[in-house]
Short mmCIF file of C-alpha atoms in Angstrom, two decimals:
data_model
loop_
_atom_site.label_atom_id
_atom_site.label_comp_id
_atom_site.label_asym_id
_atom_site.label_seq_id
_atom_site.Cartn_x
_atom_site.Cartn_y
_atom_site.Cartn_z
CA MET A 17 10.82 22.04 -10.01
CA ASN A 18 9.23 22.07 -13.40
CA ILE A 19 5.57 20.67 -14.67
CA GLN A 20 5.09 20.99 -17.90
CA PHE A 21 3.33 18.78 -20.60
CA ALA A 22 4.42 15.24 -21.27
CA SER A 23 4.67 13.94 -25.04
CA VAL A 24 4.84 10.52 -26.59
CA GLY A 25 8.59 11.06 -25.86
CA ASP A 26 7.95 11.31 -22.32
CA SER A 27 7.18 7.79 -22.87
CA ALA A 28 10.10 6.12 -21.24
CA ASP A 29 10.58 8.32 -18.43
CA LEU A 30 6.87 7.70 -17.35
CA LEU A 31 7.46 4.32 -17.40
CA GLU A 32 9.93 4.58 -14.66
CA ILE A 33 7.40 5.84 -12.73
CA TYR A 34 4.75 3.92 -13.40
CA ARG A 35 7.07 0.69 -12.47
CA LYS A 36 7.93 1.82 -9.14
CA TYR A 37 3.85 0.66 -8.43
CA ILE A 38 3.41 -2.29 -10.70
CA ASP A 39 4.02 -4.33 -7.52
CA THR A 40 1.60 -2.78 -5.60
CA PRO A 41 -2.20 -1.74 -5.02
CA ILE A 42 -2.11 1.43 -6.03
CA THR A 43 -2.23 0.09 -9.84
CA PHE A 44 -4.54 -3.13 -10.37
CA GLU A 45 -2.51 -3.53 -13.52
CA TYR A 46 -0.23 -6.49 -13.49
CA THR A 47 2.28 -7.06 -15.52
CA LEU A 48 4.29 -3.84 -16.46
CA PRO A 49 3.03 -2.53 -20.08
CA THR A 50 6.80 -2.41 -23.15
CA LEU A 51 6.96 0.66 -23.85
CA GLU A 52 4.99 0.60 -26.81
CA ASP A 53 2.50 -0.26 -25.24
CA PHE A 54 2.61 2.27 -22.29
CA SER A 55 3.38 5.19 -26.10
CA ARG A 56 -0.09 3.90 -27.38
CA ARG A 57 -1.77 5.14 -24.27
CA ILE A 58 -0.02 7.73 -23.96
CA GLU A 59 -0.49 8.93 -26.97
CA GLU A 60 -3.97 8.69 -26.89
CA ALA A 61 -4.47 10.39 -23.51
CA LEU A 62 -3.28 13.49 -25.40
CA GLN A 63 -5.26 13.35 -28.50
CA PHE A 64 -8.02 14.89 -26.14
CA TYR A 65 -6.75 15.41 -22.26
CA PRO A 66 -3.84 16.80 -20.75
CA CYS A 67 -0.81 14.87 -19.25
CA LEU A 68 1.16 16.65 -17.41
CA ILE A 69 5.35 16.13 -16.27
CA CYS A 70 7.58 17.26 -13.20
CA ARG A 71 10.88 17.35 -13.33
CA GLU A 72 13.66 18.64 -10.78
CA GLU A 73 16.74 19.00 -12.51
CA ASN A 74 17.05 17.09 -15.30
CA GLN A 75 15.31 13.91 -12.62
CA VAL A 76 11.08 13.10 -13.42
CA LEU A 77 9.36 13.14 -10.79
CA GLY A 78 6.29 12.10 -11.63
CA TYR A 79 3.23 12.79 -14.07
CA ALA A 80 -0.47 13.28 -14.14
CA TYR A 81 -3.27 12.77 -16.65
CA ALA A 82 -6.54 12.96 -17.18
CA HIS A 83 -8.39 10.42 -19.77
CA ARG A 84 -12.10 9.53 -19.60
CA GLN A 85 -14.40 8.66 -17.10
CA ALA A 86 -16.36 6.68 -18.95
CA GLU A 87 -17.21 5.74 -23.02
CA ARG A 88 -21.09 6.26 -24.06
CA ALA A 89 -22.02 10.27 -24.70
CA ALA A 90 -23.82 10.55 -22.63
CA TYR A 91 -20.48 10.31 -20.47
CA GLN A 92 -18.22 12.37 -22.83
CA TRP A 93 -18.39 15.64 -19.92
CA ASN A 94 -16.74 14.24 -17.32
CA ALA A 95 -12.79 13.22 -16.53
CA GLU A 96 -11.09 10.80 -14.49
CA LEU A 97 -7.75 11.20 -13.14
CA SER A 98 -4.55 9.30 -12.85
CA ILE A 99 -1.06 10.41 -10.69
CA TYR A 100 2.14 8.44 -9.86
CA LEU A 101 4.78 10.33 -8.21
CA ASP A 102 8.55 8.90 -7.75
CA PRO A 103 8.15 7.18 -4.23
CA ALA A 104 10.32 9.44 -2.86
CA CYS A 105 8.89 12.91 -3.61
CA THR A 106 6.06 11.84 -2.33
CA SER A 107 4.68 15.08 1.17
CA ARG A 108 6.21 17.28 -1.13
CA GLY A 109 2.87 19.45 -2.62
CA LEU A 110 3.53 18.45 -5.94
CA GLY A 111 0.68 16.30 -6.56
CA ARG A 112 -1.55 19.04 -5.39
CA ARG A 113 -0.10 21.41 -7.65
CA MET A 114 -0.05 19.00 -10.54
CA TYR A 115 -4.22 18.42 -9.75
CA ALA A 116 -5.34 21.95 -9.40
CA ILE A 117 -3.02 22.51 -13.25
CA LEU A 118 -5.38 19.32 -14.19
CA LEU A 119 -8.61 20.68 -12.80
CA GLU A 120 -7.97 24.20 -14.24
CA LEU A 121 -7.09 22.71 -17.55
CA LEU A 122 -10.58 20.07 -18.62
CA ARG A 123 -12.49 23.20 -16.57
CA LEU A 124 -11.44 25.31 -19.96
CA GLN A 125 -11.99 21.93 -21.61
CA ASP A 126 -15.50 22.56 -20.29
CA ILE A 127 -15.66 18.67 -18.59
CA ARG A 128 -18.25 19.45 -16.14
CA THR A 129 -16.59 16.15 -13.48
CA ALA A 130 -13.56 15.71 -12.40
CA TYR A 131 -13.37 11.52 -10.93
CA GLY A 132 -10.44 9.85 -8.31
CA CYS A 133 -10.14 6.35 -8.37
CA VAL A 134 -8.28 5.53 -4.66
CA THR A 135 -7.29 1.74 -3.73
CA LEU A 136 -7.93 1.67 -0.02
CA SER A 137 -5.95 2.49 2.23
CA ASN A 138 -3.86 4.98 -0.03
CA GLU A 139 -3.85 7.50 2.24
CA LYS A 140 -2.14 9.92 0.39
CA SER A 141 -4.01 9.45 -2.80
CA ASN A 142 -7.50 9.86 -0.15
CA ARG A 143 -6.02 13.13 1.38
CA LEU A 144 -5.31 14.65 -1.56
CA HIS A 145 -8.31 14.39 -3.18
CA LEU A 146 -10.40 15.41 -0.40
CA GLY A 147 -8.17 18.68 0.03
CA MET A 148 -8.68 19.67 -3.38
CA GLY A 149 -12.39 19.23 -3.28
CA PHE A 150 -13.45 16.21 -3.75
CA SER A 151 -15.70 14.27 -2.64
CA LEU A 152 -15.97 11.22 -1.65
CA VAL A 153 -18.94 9.08 -3.88
CA GLY A 154 -18.66 5.83 -2.67
CA VAL A 155 -16.57 2.66 -1.85
CA TYR A 156 -16.54 -0.61 -4.61
CA HIS A 157 -15.75 -3.62 -1.42
CA ASN A 158 -13.34 -6.05 -2.57
CA ALA A 159 -13.47 -4.38 -5.95
CA GLY A 160 -9.31 -5.74 -7.16
CA TYR A 161 -7.42 -9.21 -6.16
CA LYS A 162 -3.16 -8.45 -6.31
CA CYS A 163 -0.18 -9.06 -3.94
CA GLY A 164 -2.88 -11.45 -2.44
CA ARG A 165 -5.31 -10.09 -1.00
CA TRP A 166 -9.00 -7.99 -2.27
CA TRP A 167 -8.92 -4.33 -2.46
CA ASP A 168 -11.91 -1.87 -2.01
CA VAL A 169 -11.23 1.43 -4.53
CA ALA A 170 -12.66 4.55 -3.48
CA TRP A 171 -14.11 6.95 -5.94
CA TYR A 172 -14.23 10.70 -5.55
CA GLU A 173 -15.86 13.54 -7.45
CA LYS A 174 -15.92 17.51 -7.84
CA SER A 175 -17.92 19.22 -9.98
CA LEU A 176 -15.54 21.57 -12.06
CA ALA A 177 -19.00 24.16 -13.52
CA SER A 178 -22.24 24.29 -13.48
CA TYR A 179 -24.72 21.71 -14.98
CA GLY A 180 -27.30 23.77 -17.99
CA GLU A 181 -29.43 22.89 -20.07
CA ALA A 182 -27.52 21.64 -23.70
CA PRO A 183 -24.60 22.44 -22.97
CA ALA A 184 -21.64 22.09 -26.06
CA PRO A 185 -19.39 19.95 -25.86
CA PRO A 186 -16.31 19.50 -23.82
CA HIS A 187 -13.44 20.16 -26.75
CA SER A 188 -9.59 19.16 -26.19
CA VAL A 189 -6.22 20.79 -24.69
CA HIS A 190 -5.31 21.10 -28.04
CA THR A 191 -7.77 24.13 -28.57
CA LEU A 192 -6.46 25.96 -25.88
CA SER A 193 -5.24 29.78 -26.30
CA PRO A 194 -1.06 29.81 -25.21
CA THR A 195 -2.55 32.27 -23.10
CA GLU A 196 -4.88 30.07 -20.94
CA LEU A 197 -1.91 27.49 -21.65
CA SER A 198 -0.08 30.02 -19.41
CA ALA A 199 -2.20 30.56 -17.18
CA ALA A 200 -2.98 26.70 -15.68
CA LEU A 201 0.82 25.73 -15.69
CA GLY A 202 1.24 28.79 -13.92
CA LEU A 203 -0.65 27.54 -11.02
CA ALA A 204 2.35 25.62 -10.25
CA ARG A 205 3.88 28.46 -9.56
CA GLY A 206 1.16 29.61 -6.88
CA GLU A 207 0.05 31.88 -9.51
CA GLY A 208 -3.95 32.68 -9.49
CA ALA A 209 -6.30 30.15 -7.37
CA ALA A 210 -6.54 26.98 -7.93
CA VAL A 211 -10.51 24.94 -9.00
#
């Protein structure tokens, strides 16, 4: 199993994983994006945040990425995480490994709080967040209508660093040193401690 940074060139593989969720309430999107639109999303996320892809023997097992949690300037120290695994590859600890890497990279970027949004009742995702030290913030009731019914959405949060006065703005994942990047990716191999 190999977890590495994704690139825009991986967009077709990532879209194939996402395709498996488009007719489920896991995503609230109704229509599968075109490859061009999806590639643009990945490109935008990669400008500042990490995006990871996991392969095993040239088969893509899943991907995970961080993105801006909200647009206003005061929210810049927050990031929201998303993860999509091939349904045949869940319950193998892959999500936990990918999340550990993302959380460490975000901490190194000076992001203070990570958020996760989970459609209820996605028990695997709920267990992932709670198992990674996230706390349930609250539930948006009847937040989205898909697949013939209304769905609740749970929001989880995890502190990554202290909240001192006058924090420096977070910086791009591309400013991290090769040593920092290597150490973060080493979490997938069990090296070091997860955040």
